Amino acid sequence: MSPLAFVAAIFATSVLAGGAGALLGLGGGILLIPVLTLVFGVDLHYAMGASIVSVIATSSGAAAAYLKTSLSNVRIGLFLALATVAGALVGAALAGVVPTRLLQLLLGVALAYSTVATLRQIRIELPEPTEADPLALRFGLEGVYYDAVLDRDVKYRAMRVAQGFAAMLGAGLLSGLLGIGSGAFKVLAMDHFMRLPMKVSTATSNFMIGITSAASAGIYFARGDIHPLLAAPVAIGVLVGAAAGTRLMARLRNTTIRKAFLPILGWLAVSMILRGLGLWLP
Amino acid sequence: MTATRTVDRRIGRILMVGGLVSIALMLAGLLIYAAHGHPQAREIVRVIHNREAGRAVDVFTSLGDVRRALAQRPPDPLAVTALGLVCLLVTPVLGVAAAVVGFLRVGDRDYALIAGVVLAMLLASFALAAGG
């Protein structure tokens, strides 16, 4: 493949990854790393460097639009970022001390359970309001957005905040320990524990993943894993794709987004279990 | 709710400007690189496929690297691209800093503090990365 064709193909792939990431609240690493390494034969280090760039690009590209339409909730995002960033710092410090494979296996099993739990609520467009959570009231973890599909304002308030916060702490810890992004876990914690509308969950996750990834981006840069000729087409493609993804999100139902999220969750569960058992390495 | 929207818009603007400046720099670098007949591009792509084949000379690992390559005459186009990447990587941090200022301005001390703690942890992680 000629250098120009290589850059063009990487750009096109990144537009798709950015679009999917913006819709599903993921950084795109889960989609991008396998494609870059398996299809384009990119060295794993550079693929991971490009992936961290893609997470921040998705976040900046999507969150700018989601903040304008109030789909991203800054208060919920920052409140939970306390847990993920602290968890990531502790996780990075513990890396090499804690048995990684056992962790991956436990995480895989937890994700498999979450996949089944998400499957059960697949048809729920908006969660039923229940008794107000005192922490949600204290910290104003609520909001309102205009839902173009339902053609009305949707008001929501976070539920089971303590569980959500604990799950985020765990997500941050694992991302620090295992060097994985944790967009999927953030969406899961907001959708499953805190019962936020799915669109708010993925849009707020988009805002948060940029913050969590910025913490480790410096390490990748200093290591020389961010190659400009690979990372730049990825970043530009992802920014363009993420901006397009935000336009699509407005036209989709919460249930549609959850259905698209489910295979990603299942794939993560299987890959974590296989890694935990030592059957798969990438 | 209006106060929250003000903060939202402020952060959104920072993220959008950060993204646009990054794209402009990265694109400019890539286009100048292509216009110069992309020297050693094949070699670079070979290294992207297998890092062990040789350390890529065009990878920047510090801001000092980028600054030196920009100071060359003519400046290294890939350094312009790398500067765009650096802008992108610091954009979320600027977003959190904007949140601190925004919440202080609307008088929400709780969230100014929360955003401040997140910002402090991010800066601590940068310091740890630089030290490690």
Tab-separated table of N, CA and C in Angstrom, chain A residues 1-3 6 40-43 45-46 53 56-57 59-60 63-64 67-70 72 74-75 78-79 81-82 85-86 89 138-141 143-144 207 210-211 214-215 217-219 221-233 235-236 239, chain B residues 1 4-5 7-9 11-12 15-16 19 23 26-27 30 33 41-42 44-45 47-52 55-56 58-63 66 78 81-82 85-86 88-89 91-93 96 99 103 108 110-111 114-115 117-118 121-122 125-126 128-129:
chain	number	residue	atom	x	y	z
A	1	MET	N	0.849	-1.196	0.000
A	1	MET	CA	0.000	0.000	0.000
A	1	MET	C	0.893	1.258	0.000
A	2	SER	N	0.582	2.208	-0.878
A	2	SER	CA	1.386	3.439	-0.931
A	2	SER	C	1.110	4.266	0.328
A	3	PRO	N	2.084	5.124	0.714
A	3	PRO	CA	1.872	5.923	1.930
A	3	PRO	C	0.579	6.731	1.896
A	6	PHE	N	-2.359	4.501	2.411
A	6	PHE	CA	-2.358	4.083	3.820
A	6	PHE	C	-3.016	5.152	4.690
A	40	PHE	N	-4.586	-3.383	9.217
A	40	PHE	CA	-3.529	-2.552	8.638
A	40	PHE	C	-2.128	-2.975	9.085
A	41	GLY	N	-2.050	-3.941	9.984
A	41	GLY	CA	-0.747	-4.449	10.417
A	41	GLY	C	0.088	-3.436	11.175
A	42	VAL	N	-0.570	-2.489	11.856
A	42	VAL	CA	0.160	-1.461	12.598
A	42	VAL	C	0.747	-2.059	13.880
A	43	ASP	N	1.934	-1.627	14.240
A	43	ASP	CA	2.579	-2.059	15.482
A	43	ASP	C	1.661	-1.736	16.669
A	45	HIS	N	2.113	-0.877	19.741
A	45	HIS	CA	2.411	0.338	20.521
A	45	HIS	C	1.838	1.582	19.852
A	46	TYR	N	2.068	1.679	18.528
A	46	TYR	CA	1.555	2.844	17.796
A	46	TYR	C	0.033	2.804	17.731
A	53	VAL	N	-5.244	8.919	21.411
A	53	VAL	CA	-5.544	10.161	20.686
A	53	VAL	C	-7.000	10.135	20.214
A	56	ILE	N	-9.545	11.014	22.971
A	56	ILE	CA	-9.646	12.454	23.259
A	56	ILE	C	-10.318	13.182	22.101
A	57	ALA	N	-10.027	12.732	20.862
A	57	ALA	CA	-10.669	13.355	19.702
A	57	ALA	C	-12.179	13.104	19.721
A	59	SER	N	-13.999	12.539	22.311
A	59	SER	CA	-14.549	13.298	23.421
A	59	SER	C	-14.696	14.778	23.058
A	60	SER	N	-13.648	15.365	22.492
A	60	SER	CA	-13.714	16.790	22.151
A	60	SER	C	-14.734	17.026	21.049
A	63	ALA	N	-18.410	15.916	22.646
A	63	ALA	CA	-18.889	16.622	23.842
A	63	ALA	C	-19.209	18.080	23.541
A	64	ALA	N	-18.450	18.696	22.609
A	64	ALA	CA	-18.735	20.095	22.261
A	64	ALA	C	-20.192	20.229	21.810
A	67	LEU	N	-22.772	19.191	24.744
A	67	LEU	CA	-22.906	20.204	25.799
A	67	LEU	C	-23.865	21.308	25.340
A	68	LYS	N	-23.807	21.608	24.052
A	68	LYS	CA	-24.665	22.645	23.487
A	68	LYS	C	-26.137	22.229	23.583
A	69	THR	N	-26.402	20.922	23.374
A	69	THR	CA	-27.795	20.460	23.390
A	69	THR	C	-28.188	19.883	24.751
A	70	SER	N	-27.309	20.045	25.754
A	70	SER	CA	-27.569	19.582	27.123
A	70	SER	C	-27.708	18.063	27.241
A	72	SER	N	-24.983	16.048	27.277
A	72	SER	CA	-23.929	15.754	28.259
A	72	SER	C	-24.260	16.522	29.528
A	74	VAL	N	-22.666	18.036	32.666
A	74	VAL	CA	-21.339	18.371	33.201
A	74	VAL	C	-21.226	18.026	34.686
A	75	ARG	N	-22.305	18.309	35.454
A	75	ARG	CA	-22.237	18.020	36.894
A	75	ARG	C	-22.061	16.530	37.141
A	78	LEU	N	-18.499	15.497	35.987
A	78	LEU	CA	-17.396	15.890	36.885
A	78	LEU	C	-17.467	15.135	38.204
A	79	PHE	N	-18.705	14.966	38.728
A	79	PHE	CA	-18.885	14.239	39.984
A	79	PHE	C	-18.316	12.815	39.849
A	81	ALA	N	-16.206	11.858	37.483
A	81	ALA	CA	-14.781	11.917	37.102
A	81	ALA	C	-13.890	11.902	38.342
A	82	LEU	N	-14.432	12.426	39.468
A	82	LEU	CA	-13.682	12.335	40.735
A	82	LEU	C	-13.296	10.880	40.989
A	85	VAL	N	-10.935	9.309	37.806
A	85	VAL	CA	-9.543	9.789	37.756
A	85	VAL	C	-8.775	9.295	38.991
A	86	ALA	N	-9.425	9.354	40.181
A	86	ALA	CA	-8.764	8.848	41.391
A	86	ALA	C	-8.470	7.356	41.229
A	89	LEU	N	-5.542	6.774	38.896
A	89	LEU	CA	-4.244	7.080	39.516
A	89	LEU	C	-3.797	5.932	40.414
A	138	ARG	N	-28.444	16.352	46.846
A	138	ARG	CA	-27.385	17.174	47.437
A	138	ARG	C	-26.466	17.776	46.366
A	139	PHE	N	-26.138	16.948	45.363
A	139	PHE	CA	-25.174	17.405	44.346
A	139	PHE	C	-25.836	17.821	43.023
A	140	GLY	N	-27.135	17.898	43.022
A	140	GLY	CA	-27.844	18.371	41.812
A	140	GLY	C	-27.583	17.501	40.593
A	141	LEU	N	-27.608	16.165	40.802
A	141	LEU	CA	-27.311	15.252	39.689
A	141	LEU	C	-28.591	15.001	38.889
A	143	GLY	N	-31.102	16.744	35.331
A	143	GLY	CA	-31.033	17.623	34.164
A	143	GLY	C	-32.260	17.466	33.299
A	144	VAL	N	-32.236	18.159	32.181
A	144	VAL	CA	-33.338	18.088	31.229
A	144	VAL	C	-32.757	18.253	29.829
A	207	PHE	N	-18.072	13.045	27.369
A	207	PHE	CA	-17.417	14.168	28.044
A	207	PHE	C	-16.326	13.649	28.983
A	210	GLY	N	-12.621	11.863	27.731
A	210	GLY	CA	-11.526	12.775	27.375
A	210	GLY	C	-10.716	13.130	28.609
A	211	ILE	N	-11.434	13.389	29.709
A	211	ILE	CA	-10.763	13.776	30.963
A	211	ILE	C	-9.913	12.620	31.487
A	214	ALA	N	-6.888	11.981	29.230
A	214	ALA	CA	-5.849	13.021	29.269
A	214	ALA	C	-4.815	12.669	30.330
A	215	ALA	N	-5.291	11.990	31.413
A	215	ALA	CA	-4.391	11.616	32.505
A	215	ALA	C	-3.279	10.692	32.021
A	217	ALA	N	-2.503	10.252	28.578
A	217	ALA	CA	-1.994	10.614	27.250
A	217	ALA	C	-0.526	11.053	27.295
A	218	GLY	N	-0.174	11.778	28.354
A	218	GLY	CA	1.197	12.268	28.495
A	218	GLY	C	2.197	11.120	28.515
A	219	ILE	N	1.805	10.022	29.168
A	219	ILE	CA	2.696	8.860	29.277
A	219	ILE	C	2.955	8.273	27.884
A	221	PHE	N	2.711	9.790	25.007
A	221	PHE	CA	3.485	10.750	24.205
A	221	PHE	C	4.969	10.646	24.559
A	222	ALA	N	5.254	10.651	25.874
A	222	ALA	CA	6.651	10.608	26.319
A	222	ALA	C	7.327	9.302	25.916
A	223	ARG	N	6.531	8.225	25.798
A	223	ARG	CA	7.073	6.918	25.412
A	223	ARG	C	7.366	6.839	23.915
A	224	GLY	N	6.879	7.836	23.153
A	224	GLY	CA	7.088	7.800	21.699
A	224	GLY	C	6.092	6.907	20.990
A	225	ASP	N	4.944	6.647	21.624
A	225	ASP	CA	3.932	5.772	21.013
A	225	ASP	C	2.974	6.539	20.093
A	226	ILE	N	3.059	7.881	20.127
A	226	ILE	CA	2.131	8.661	19.297
A	226	ILE	C	2.868	9.128	18.044
A	227	HIS	N	2.679	8.376	16.944
A	227	HIS	CA	3.362	8.677	15.692
A	227	HIS	C	2.523	9.656	14.891
A	228	PRO	N	3.075	10.847	14.553
A	228	PRO	CA	2.242	11.862	13.889
A	228	PRO	C	1.602	11.392	12.590
A	229	LEU	N	2.326	10.581	11.814
A	229	LEU	CA	1.781	10.179	10.516
A	229	LEU	C	0.633	9.173	10.658
A	230	LEU	N	0.536	8.530	11.812
A	230	LEU	CA	-0.591	7.624	12.074
A	230	LEU	C	-1.645	8.325	12.920
A	231	ALA	N	-1.188	8.983	13.989
A	231	ALA	CA	-2.138	9.564	14.952
A	231	ALA	C	-2.907	10.747	14.370
A	232	ALA	N	-2.268	11.532	13.478
A	232	ALA	CA	-2.959	12.710	12.937
A	232	ALA	C	-4.133	12.328	12.033
A	233	PRO	N	-3.950	11.407	11.044
A	233	PRO	CA	-5.125	11.022	10.258
A	233	PRO	C	-6.212	10.393	11.131
A	235	ALA	N	-6.810	11.150	14.334
A	235	ALA	CA	-7.458	12.220	15.106
A	235	ALA	C	-8.403	13.041	14.233
A	236	ILE	N	-7.952	13.394	13.021
A	236	ILE	CA	-8.798	14.218	12.138
A	236	ILE	C	-10.052	13.421	11.748
A	239	LEU	N	-12.419	13.103	14.753
A	239	LEU	CA	-13.097	14.380	15.048
A	239	LEU	C	-14.267	14.605	14.077
B	1	MET	N	-30.918	26.359	36.350
B	1	MET	CA	-30.617	25.670	35.092
B	1	MET	C	-29.852	26.575	34.126
B	4	THR	N	-26.177	26.577	34.868
B	4	THR	CA	-25.539	25.358	34.381
B	4	THR	C	-25.305	25.455	32.876
B	5	ARG	N	-26.295	25.980	32.163
B	5	ARG	CA	-26.153	26.078	30.702
B	5	ARG	C	-25.003	27.013	30.314
B	7	VAL	N	-22.247	27.434	32.015
B	7	VAL	CA	-21.005	26.675	32.210
B	7	VAL	C	-20.852	25.651	31.083
B	8	ASP	N	-21.964	24.957	30.747
B	8	ASP	CA	-21.936	23.964	29.664
B	8	ASP	C	-21.404	24.582	28.376
B	9	ARG	N	-21.961	25.745	28.049
B	9	ARG	CA	-21.579	26.379	26.780
B	9	ARG	C	-20.121	26.796	26.792
B	11	ILE	N	-17.640	25.382	28.471
B	11	ILE	CA	-16.791	24.191	28.295
B	11	ILE	C	-16.890	23.702	26.848
B	12	GLY	N	-18.124	23.682	26.320
B	12	GLY	CA	-18.344	23.239	24.943
B	12	GLY	C	-17.518	24.058	23.960
B	15	LEU	N	-13.841	23.067	24.125
B	15	LEU	CA	-13.599	21.782	23.461
B	15	LEU	C	-13.651	21.949	21.943
B	16	MET	N	-14.611	22.761	21.476
B	16	MET	CA	-14.741	22.948	20.032
B	16	MET	C	-13.521	23.698	19.469
B	19	GLY	N	-10.525	21.451	19.443
B	19	GLY	CA	-10.622	20.485	18.340
B	19	GLY	C	-10.291	21.136	17.003
B	23	ILE	N	-7.170	20.302	14.521
B	23	ILE	CA	-7.364	19.844	13.137
B	23	ILE	C	-6.577	20.730	12.181
B	26	MET	N	-2.828	19.946	12.469
B	26	MET	CA	-2.489	18.604	11.967
B	26	MET	C	-2.593	18.552	10.450
B	27	LEU	N	-3.683	19.134	9.932
B	27	LEU	CA	-3.918	19.123	8.491
B	27	LEU	C	-2.839	19.929	7.766
B	30	LEU	N	0.340	17.914	7.643
B	30	LEU	CA	0.261	16.787	6.699
B	30	LEU	C	0.312	17.285	5.253
B	33	TYR	N	3.770	18.431	4.379
B	33	TYR	CA	4.589	17.219	4.267
B	33	TYR	C	4.374	16.565	2.896
B	41	ALA	N	8.513	8.688	3.333
B	41	ALA	CA	7.195	8.222	3.779
B	41	ALA	C	7.119	6.696	3.818
B	42	ARG	N	7.705	6.059	2.809
B	42	ARG	CA	7.657	4.591	2.777
B	42	ARG	C	8.366	4.001	3.999
B	44	ILE	N	8.761	5.476	6.839
B	44	ILE	CA	7.967	5.750	8.040
B	44	ILE	C	6.846	4.727	8.174
B	45	VAL	N	6.158	4.433	7.062
B	45	VAL	CA	5.056	3.465	7.106
B	45	VAL	C	5.586	2.084	7.515
B	47	VAL	N	8.065	1.526	9.517
B	47	VAL	CA	8.300	1.570	10.966
B	47	VAL	C	6.971	1.525	11.738
B	48	ILE	N	5.920	2.160	11.153
B	48	ILE	CA	4.603	2.109	11.817
B	48	ILE	C	4.136	0.654	11.903
B	49	HIS	N	4.501	-0.139	10.887
B	49	HIS	CA	4.097	-1.550	10.902
B	49	HIS	C	4.932	-2.387	11.863
B	50	ASN	N	6.165	-1.982	12.069
B	50	ASN	CA	7.019	-2.771	12.958
B	50	ASN	C	8.038	-1.864	13.628
B	51	ARG	N	7.720	-1.475	14.871
B	51	ARG	CA	8.570	-0.508	15.556
B	51	ARG	C	9.984	-1.033	15.780
B	52	GLU	N	10.069	-2.370	15.909
B	52	GLU	CA	11.383	-2.962	16.180
B	52	GLU	C	12.321	-2.781	14.979
B	55	ARG	N	13.837	2.807	15.160
B	55	ARG	CA	13.184	3.895	15.893
B	55	ARG	C	12.841	5.016	14.900
B	56	ALA	N	11.555	5.395	14.866
B	56	ALA	CA	11.163	6.423	13.924
B	56	ALA	C	11.760	7.763	14.348
B	58	ASP	N	10.911	10.575	13.276
B	58	ASP	CA	9.909	11.633	13.226
B	58	ASP	C	8.925	11.562	14.391
B	59	VAL	N	9.189	10.703	15.394
B	59	VAL	CA	8.313	10.655	16.571
B	59	VAL	C	8.847	11.644	17.596
B	60	PHE	N	7.948	12.468	18.119
B	60	PHE	CA	8.350	13.465	19.106
B	60	PHE	C	7.944	12.967	20.488
B	61	THR	N	8.854	13.055	21.446
B	61	THR	CA	8.530	12.514	22.767
B	61	THR	C	8.479	13.592	23.842
B	62	SER	N	8.733	14.824	23.467
B	62	SER	CA	8.618	15.901	24.450
B	62	SER	C	8.294	17.201	23.729
B	63	LEU	N	7.836	18.186	24.503
B	63	LEU	CA	7.536	19.483	23.913
B	63	LEU	C	8.818	20.123	23.371
B	66	VAL	N	9.435	18.985	19.861
B	66	VAL	CA	8.538	19.661	18.916
B	66	VAL	C	9.049	21.082	18.662
B	78	LEU	N	6.073	17.689	10.050
B	78	LEU	CA	5.491	16.733	10.993
B	78	LEU	C	5.497	17.285	12.425
B	81	THR	N	2.294	19.015	12.732
B	81	THR	CA	1.272	17.995	13.013
B	81	THR	C	1.336	17.577	14.478
B	82	ALA	N	2.560	17.372	14.986
B	82	ALA	CA	2.724	16.956	16.388
B	82	ALA	C	2.207	18.041	17.333
B	85	LEU	N	-1.370	17.622	17.621
B	85	LEU	CA	-1.692	16.493	18.511
B	85	LEU	C	-1.577	16.918	19.976
B	86	VAL	N	-0.529	17.695	20.295
B	86	VAL	CA	-0.361	18.168	21.675
B	86	VAL	C	-1.559	19.046	22.078
B	88	LEU	N	-4.535	18.841	20.965
B	88	LEU	CA	-5.684	17.954	21.178
B	88	LEU	C	-5.609	17.293	22.556
B	89	LEU	N	-4.391	16.844	22.925
B	89	LEU	CA	-4.239	16.113	24.188
B	89	LEU	C	-4.496	17.005	25.405
B	91	THR	N	-6.603	19.609	25.378
B	91	THR	CA	-7.943	20.214	25.310
B	91	THR	C	-8.873	19.803	26.472
B	92	PRO	N	-8.956	18.501	26.830
B	92	PRO	CA	-9.849	18.144	27.948
B	92	PRO	C	-9.431	18.811	29.265
B	93	VAL	N	-8.117	18.978	29.459
B	93	VAL	CA	-7.635	19.615	30.688
B	93	VAL	C	-8.110	21.071	30.718
B	96	VAL	N	-11.714	21.204	31.753
B	96	VAL	CA	-11.933	21.113	33.200
B	96	VAL	C	-11.574	22.448	33.869
B	99	ALA	N	-14.304	24.689	33.503
B	99	ALA	CA	-15.396	24.339	34.422
B	99	ALA	C	-15.165	24.988	35.789
B	103	PHE	N	-17.909	27.585	37.103
B	103	PHE	CA	-18.706	27.341	38.329
B	103	PHE	C	-18.433	28.423	39.377
B	108	ASP	N	-21.255	28.615	42.136
B	108	ASP	CA	-21.461	27.229	42.574
B	108	ASP	C	-20.130	26.702	43.132
B	110	ASP	N	-19.491	24.302	45.342
B	110	ASP	CA	-19.368	22.837	45.401
B	110	ASP	C	-18.736	22.296	44.120
B	111	TYR	N	-19.312	22.723	42.985
B	111	TYR	CA	-18.823	22.177	41.721
B	111	TYR	C	-17.508	22.797	41.275
B	114	ILE	N	-15.228	20.521	43.121
B	114	ILE	CA	-15.157	19.194	42.489
B	114	ILE	C	-14.301	19.270	41.211
B	115	ALA	N	-14.580	20.278	40.367
B	115	ALA	CA	-13.798	20.429	39.123
B	115	ALA	C	-12.337	20.723	39.461
B	117	VAL	N	-10.658	19.673	42.118
B	117	VAL	CA	-10.004	18.433	42.562
B	117	VAL	C	-9.669	17.557	41.346
B	118	VAL	N	-10.612	17.466	40.384
B	118	VAL	CA	-10.352	16.676	39.165
B	118	VAL	C	-9.145	17.268	38.422
B	121	MET	N	-5.937	16.415	40.190
B	121	MET	CA	-5.532	15.018	39.962
B	121	MET	C	-4.939	14.845	38.564
B	122	LEU	N	-5.526	15.548	37.574
B	122	LEU	CA	-4.982	15.468	36.205
B	122	LEU	C	-3.563	16.022	36.155
B	125	SER	N	-1.185	13.670	37.656
B	125	SER	CA	-0.848	12.541	36.786
B	125	SER	C	0.160	12.966	35.721
B	126	PHE	N	0.060	14.212	35.222
B	126	PHE	CA	1.056	14.717	34.268
B	126	PHE	C	2.433	14.782	34.927
B	128	LEU	N	3.459	13.022	37.462
B	128	LEU	CA	3.948	11.650	37.661
B	128	LEU	C	4.506	11.094	36.356
B	129	ALA	N	3.800	11.377	35.230
B	129	ALA	CA	4.255	10.878	33.916
B	129	ALA	C	5.608	11.481	33.570
